[in-house]
Amino acid sequence: MNVRIEDTWRAVLQPEFDKPYFELLTSFVRAEYAQHRCFPPGHLIFHAFDACPFDRVRVVILGQDPYHDVGQANGLCFSVNDGIRIPPSLENIYKELQRDLGKPIPASGNLQSWADQGVLLLNATLTVQAHRAGSHQNKGWEELTDAAIRALNDRRQHLVFMLWGSYAQRKGAFIDRRRHLVLTAPHPSPLSAYRGFIGCGHFSEANRYLQQHGLPPINW
């Protein structure tokens, strides 16, 4: 199947696009977008990949589902469009950035600048029906995103994987800790952020690791 996605990722993921599950997934997503309001907009479904080519990835942050309220989801996990109220989890991410690196809390929740620097902001599930969290889970997206993570694990070295919460940690359980830095913490949601996410120091730790391996740090 021919999928409109950034060229380096197409080369990596084409074997997945040719599998039966992806054809079923595509039919499901098309029907959902035709019959219901779904997010993100169709042209942004693969935005995480389009914004961060395979060979430019330096850090991977794993999310679970796109935001499901109107105007929020832009194809990057934890990120929202300019002018949209910053969601609670992202507020806590910004609080930890401020604590860890002394960064002022931004007015915008748009994380495009991170993606532009090589931060793959990847949700496990790339679409969702409006106001129905988890509605597109277990339809095939997880198999595709597992394949993307596995390719990064196998073909790249010295990446930083940030796995926040039990879901992300299970999804990234196979990542080779000898080749990559894997950072784990509770999820930044209000329910768990103060059980260890605030204070985790992941942003400074990621930058130290990148610099130790001759790579430029991320301007968080």
CSV table of C-alpha atoms in Angstrom, one decimal:
chain,number,residue,atom,x,y,z
A,1,MET,CA,0.0,0.0,0.0
A,2,ASN,CA,1.3,3.5,-0.9
A,3,VAL,CA,1.1,5.7,2.2
A,4,ARG,CA,1.8,9.4,2.2
A,5,ILE,CA,4.5,9.7,4.9
A,6,GLU,CA,8.0,11.1,5.1
A,7,ASP,CA,10.4,9.2,2.7
A,8,THR,CA,12.8,7.8,5.3
A,9,TRP,CA,10.0,6.5,7.4
A,10,ARG,CA,8.3,5.1,4.3
A,11,ALA,CA,11.4,3.0,3.6
A,12,VAL,CA,11.4,1.7,7.2
A,13,LEU,CA,7.7,1.0,7.5
A,14,GLN,CA,6.8,-0.2,4.0
A,15,PRO,CA,6.8,-3.8,5.1
A,16,GLU,CA,4.1,-2.9,7.6
A,17,PHE,CA,2.1,-1.0,5.0
A,18,ASP,CA,2.0,-4.2,2.9
A,19,LYS,CA,0.7,-6.4,5.7
A,20,PRO,CA,-3.0,-7.4,6.0
A,21,TYR,CA,-3.5,-5.8,9.4
A,22,PHE,CA,-2.6,-2.4,7.9
A,23,GLU,CA,-5.1,-2.7,5.1
A,24,LEU,CA,-7.8,-3.5,7.8
A,25,LEU,CA,-6.6,-0.6,9.9
A,26,THR,CA,-6.8,1.8,6.9
A,27,SER,CA,-10.4,0.7,6.1
A,28,PHE,CA,-11.4,1.2,9.7
A,29,VAL,CA,-9.8,4.7,9.9
A,30,ARG,CA,-11.4,5.8,6.7
A,31,ALA,CA,-14.8,4.7,7.8
A,32,GLU,CA,-14.4,6.4,11.2
A,33,TYR,CA,-13.4,9.7,9.6
A,34,ALA,CA,-16.3,9.4,7.2
A,35,GLN,CA,-18.9,8.7,9.8
A,36,HIS,CA,-17.6,10.5,12.9
A,37,ARG,CA,-15.5,13.5,14.0
A,38,CYS,CA,-12.0,12.2,14.5
A,39,PHE,CA,-8.7,13.6,15.5
A,40,PRO,CA,-6.1,14.7,14.4
A,41,PRO,CA,-7.1,16.0,11.0
A,42,GLY,CA,-6.3,13.5,8.3
A,43,HIS,CA,-3.3,15.2,7.0
A,44,LEU,CA,-1.7,15.2,10.4
A,45,ILE,CA,-2.2,11.5,11.3
A,46,PHE,CA,1.5,10.8,10.4
A,47,HIS,CA,2.8,14.2,11.6
A,48,ALA,CA,5.1,12.7,14.2
A,49,PHE,CA,7.0,10.8,11.5
A,50,ASP,CA,6.8,13.6,8.9
A,51,ALA,CA,8.2,16.2,11.4
A,52,CYS,CA,11.1,13.9,12.5
A,53,PRO,CA,12.8,11.8,9.8
A,54,PHE,CA,14.1,8.4,10.8
A,55,ASP,CA,17.8,9.3,10.6
A,56,ARG,CA,17.3,12.5,12.5
A,57,VAL,CA,15.6,11.0,15.6
A,58,ARG,CA,17.6,11.6,18.8
A,59,VAL,CA,14.9,11.3,21.5
A,60,VAL,CA,11.7,9.4,21.5
A,61,ILE,CA,8.8,10.3,23.8
A,62,LEU,CA,5.9,7.8,23.8
A,63,GLY,CA,2.3,8.8,24.4
A,64,GLN,CA,-0.8,6.6,24.3
A,65,ASP,CA,-3.7,8.3,22.5
A,66,PRO,CA,-4.2,11.6,20.7
A,67,TYR,CA,-6.2,14.3,22.6
A,68,HIS,CA,-9.9,13.8,21.8
A,69,ASP,CA,-11.3,17.3,22.4
A,70,VAL,CA,-11.8,19.8,19.5
A,71,GLY,CA,-8.7,21.6,18.3
A,72,GLN,CA,-6.2,19.8,20.5
A,73,ALA,CA,-4.6,17.0,18.6
A,74,ASN,CA,-1.9,17.9,16.1
A,75,GLY,CA,-0.2,14.6,15.5
A,76,LEU,CA,2.5,15.0,18.2
A,77,CYS,CA,2.1,13.3,21.5
A,78,PHE,CA,1.4,15.7,24.5
A,79,SER,CA,1.4,18.6,22.0
A,80,VAL,CA,-1.5,20.9,21.2
A,81,ASN,CA,-2.0,23.6,18.6
A,82,ASP,CA,-1.1,27.3,19.3
A,83,GLY,CA,-3.9,29.1,21.1
A,84,ILE,CA,-5.3,25.9,22.8
A,85,ARG,CA,-5.3,25.7,26.5
A,86,ILE,CA,-2.3,23.6,27.7
A,87,PRO,CA,-3.5,20.2,29.0
A,88,PRO,CA,-2.7,19.2,32.6
A,89,SER,CA,-0.1,16.5,31.6
A,90,LEU,CA,1.8,19.0,29.5
A,91,GLU,CA,1.6,21.6,32.3
A,92,ASN,CA,3.4,19.1,34.5
A,93,ILE,CA,6.0,18.4,31.7
A,94,TYR,CA,6.6,22.2,31.6
A,95,LYS,CA,6.9,22.3,35.4
A,96,GLU,CA,9.5,19.6,35.4
A,97,LEU,CA,11.4,21.4,32.6
A,98,GLN,CA,11.4,24.6,34.8
A,99,ARG,CA,12.6,22.6,37.8
A,100,ASP,CA,15.2,20.6,35.9
A,101,LEU,CA,16.6,23.2,33.5
A,102,GLY,CA,15.3,26.5,34.8
A,103,LYS,CA,13.2,27.0,31.6
A,104,PRO,CA,10.3,29.5,31.8
A,105,ILE,CA,6.9,27.9,31.2
A,106,PRO,CA,5.9,28.5,27.6
A,107,ALA,CA,2.6,30.2,26.7
A,108,SER,CA,2.0,27.7,23.9
A,109,GLY,CA,1.6,23.9,24.2
A,110,ASN,CA,2.8,23.3,20.6
A,111,LEU,CA,5.9,21.1,20.7
A,112,GLN,CA,6.8,21.4,17.0
A,113,SER,CA,10.2,22.9,17.9
A,114,TRP,CA,11.1,19.7,19.8
A,115,ALA,CA,10.1,17.6,16.7
A,116,ASP,CA,12.2,19.9,14.5
A,117,GLN,CA,15.3,19.0,16.6
A,118,GLY,CA,14.9,15.3,16.4
A,119,VAL,CA,12.4,14.5,19.2
A,120,LEU,CA,9.9,11.8,17.9
A,121,LEU,CA,6.7,12.6,19.8
A,122,LEU,CA,4.9,9.3,19.0
A,123,ASN,CA,1.5,8.2,20.3
A,124,ALA,CA,0.9,4.4,20.3
A,125,THR,CA,-2.4,5.0,18.6
A,126,LEU,CA,-2.4,7.7,15.9
A,127,THR,CA,-6.2,8.5,15.7
A,128,VAL,CA,-9.2,8.8,18.0
A,129,GLN,CA,-12.9,9.5,17.8
A,130,ALA,CA,-13.9,12.9,19.3
A,131,HIS,CA,-14.7,12.7,23.0
A,132,ARG,CA,-14.0,9.0,23.1
A,133,ALA,CA,-10.6,8.3,24.6
A,134,GLY,CA,-9.1,5.0,23.5
A,135,SER,CA,-11.7,4.5,20.8
A,136,HIS,CA,-9.2,3.5,18.1
A,137,GLN,CA,-7.0,1.3,20.3
A,138,ASN,CA,-6.4,-2.3,19.3
A,139,LYS,CA,-7.2,-1.7,15.6
A,140,GLY,CA,-3.6,-2.0,14.4
A,141,TRP,CA,-2.0,1.3,15.2
A,142,GLU,CA,0.0,-0.3,18.1
A,143,GLU,CA,1.5,-2.9,15.7
A,144,LEU,CA,2.7,-0.1,13.4
A,145,THR,CA,4.1,2.0,16.2
A,146,ASP,CA,5.8,-1.0,17.7
A,147,ALA,CA,7.5,-1.6,14.4
A,148,ALA,CA,8.7,2.0,14.3
A,149,ILE,CA,10.2,1.7,17.8
A,150,ARG,CA,11.8,-1.6,17.0
A,151,ALA,CA,13.4,-0.2,13.8
A,152,LEU,CA,14.9,2.7,15.9
A,153,ASN,CA,16.1,0.2,18.5
A,154,ASP,CA,17.7,-2.1,15.9
A,155,ARG,CA,19.1,0.4,13.3
A,156,ARG,CA,20.1,3.4,15.4
A,157,GLN,CA,22.4,3.9,18.4
A,158,HIS,CA,22.6,6.2,21.3
A,159,LEU,CA,18.9,7.3,21.3
A,160,VAL,CA,17.1,8.5,24.4
A,161,PHE,CA,13.7,6.9,25.1
A,162,MET,CA,11.5,8.6,27.6
A,163,LEU,CA,8.9,6.2,28.9
A,164,TRP,CA,6.4,7.9,31.2
A,165,GLY,CA,3.8,5.7,32.8
A,166,SER,CA,3.2,2.0,32.8
A,167,TYR,CA,1.7,1.9,29.3
A,168,ALA,CA,4.8,3.4,27.7
A,169,GLN,CA,7.1,1.3,29.8
A,170,ARG,CA,5.4,-1.9,28.6
A,171,LYS,CA,5.5,-0.7,25.0
A,172,GLY,CA,9.2,0.0,25.3
A,173,ALA,CA,10.2,-3.1,27.3
A,174,PHE,CA,12.2,-4.6,24.4
A,175,ILE,CA,14.4,-1.6,23.9
A,176,ASP,CA,18.1,-2.5,24.2
A,177,ARG,CA,19.5,-0.6,27.2
A,178,ARG,CA,23.1,-1.3,26.0
A,179,ARG,CA,22.6,0.6,22.8
A,180,HIS,CA,20.2,3.4,24.1
A,181,LEU,CA,19.4,5.4,27.2
A,182,VAL,CA,15.9,4.4,28.5
A,183,LEU,CA,14.5,6.8,31.1
A,184,THR,CA,11.4,5.8,33.0
A,185,ALA,CA,9.1,7.8,35.3
A,186,PRO,CA,5.4,7.9,36.4
A,187,HIS,CA,3.1,9.5,33.8
A,188,PRO,CA,2.9,13.4,34.0
A,189,SER,CA,-0.8,13.3,34.4
A,190,PRO,CA,-2.2,15.1,37.6
A,191,LEU,CA,-2.9,11.6,39.0
A,192,SER,CA,0.7,10.5,39.1
A,193,ALA,CA,3.1,13.4,38.3
A,194,TYR,CA,3.9,14.0,42.0
A,195,ARG,CA,4.8,10.3,42.5
A,196,GLY,CA,8.1,10.8,40.7
A,197,PHE,CA,7.6,12.5,37.4
A,198,ILE,CA,8.3,15.9,39.0
A,199,GLY,CA,11.9,15.6,40.0
A,200,CYS,CA,12.8,12.9,37.4
A,201,GLY,CA,15.4,15.1,35.7
A,202,HIS,CA,14.9,13.4,32.4
A,203,PHE,CA,15.5,16.5,30.2
A,204,SER,CA,19.0,17.3,31.7
A,205,GLU,CA,19.9,13.6,31.7
A,206,ALA,CA,18.9,13.2,28.1
A,207,ASN,CA,21.1,16.2,27.1
A,208,ARG,CA,24.1,14.9,29.1
A,209,TYR,CA,23.8,11.5,27.3
A,210,LEU,CA,23.5,13.1,23.9
A,211,GLN,CA,26.6,15.2,24.5
A,212,GLN,CA,28.5,12.3,25.9
A,213,HIS,CA,28.0,10.6,22.5
A,214,GLY,CA,29.0,13.6,20.4
A,215,LEU,CA,25.4,14.7,19.7
A,216,PRO,CA,24.0,18.2,20.2
A,217,PRO,CA,21.6,18.7,23.1
A,218,ILE,CA,17.9,19.4,22.7
A,219,ASN,CA,16.9,23.0,23.3
A,220,TRP,CA,13.9,22.1,25.4
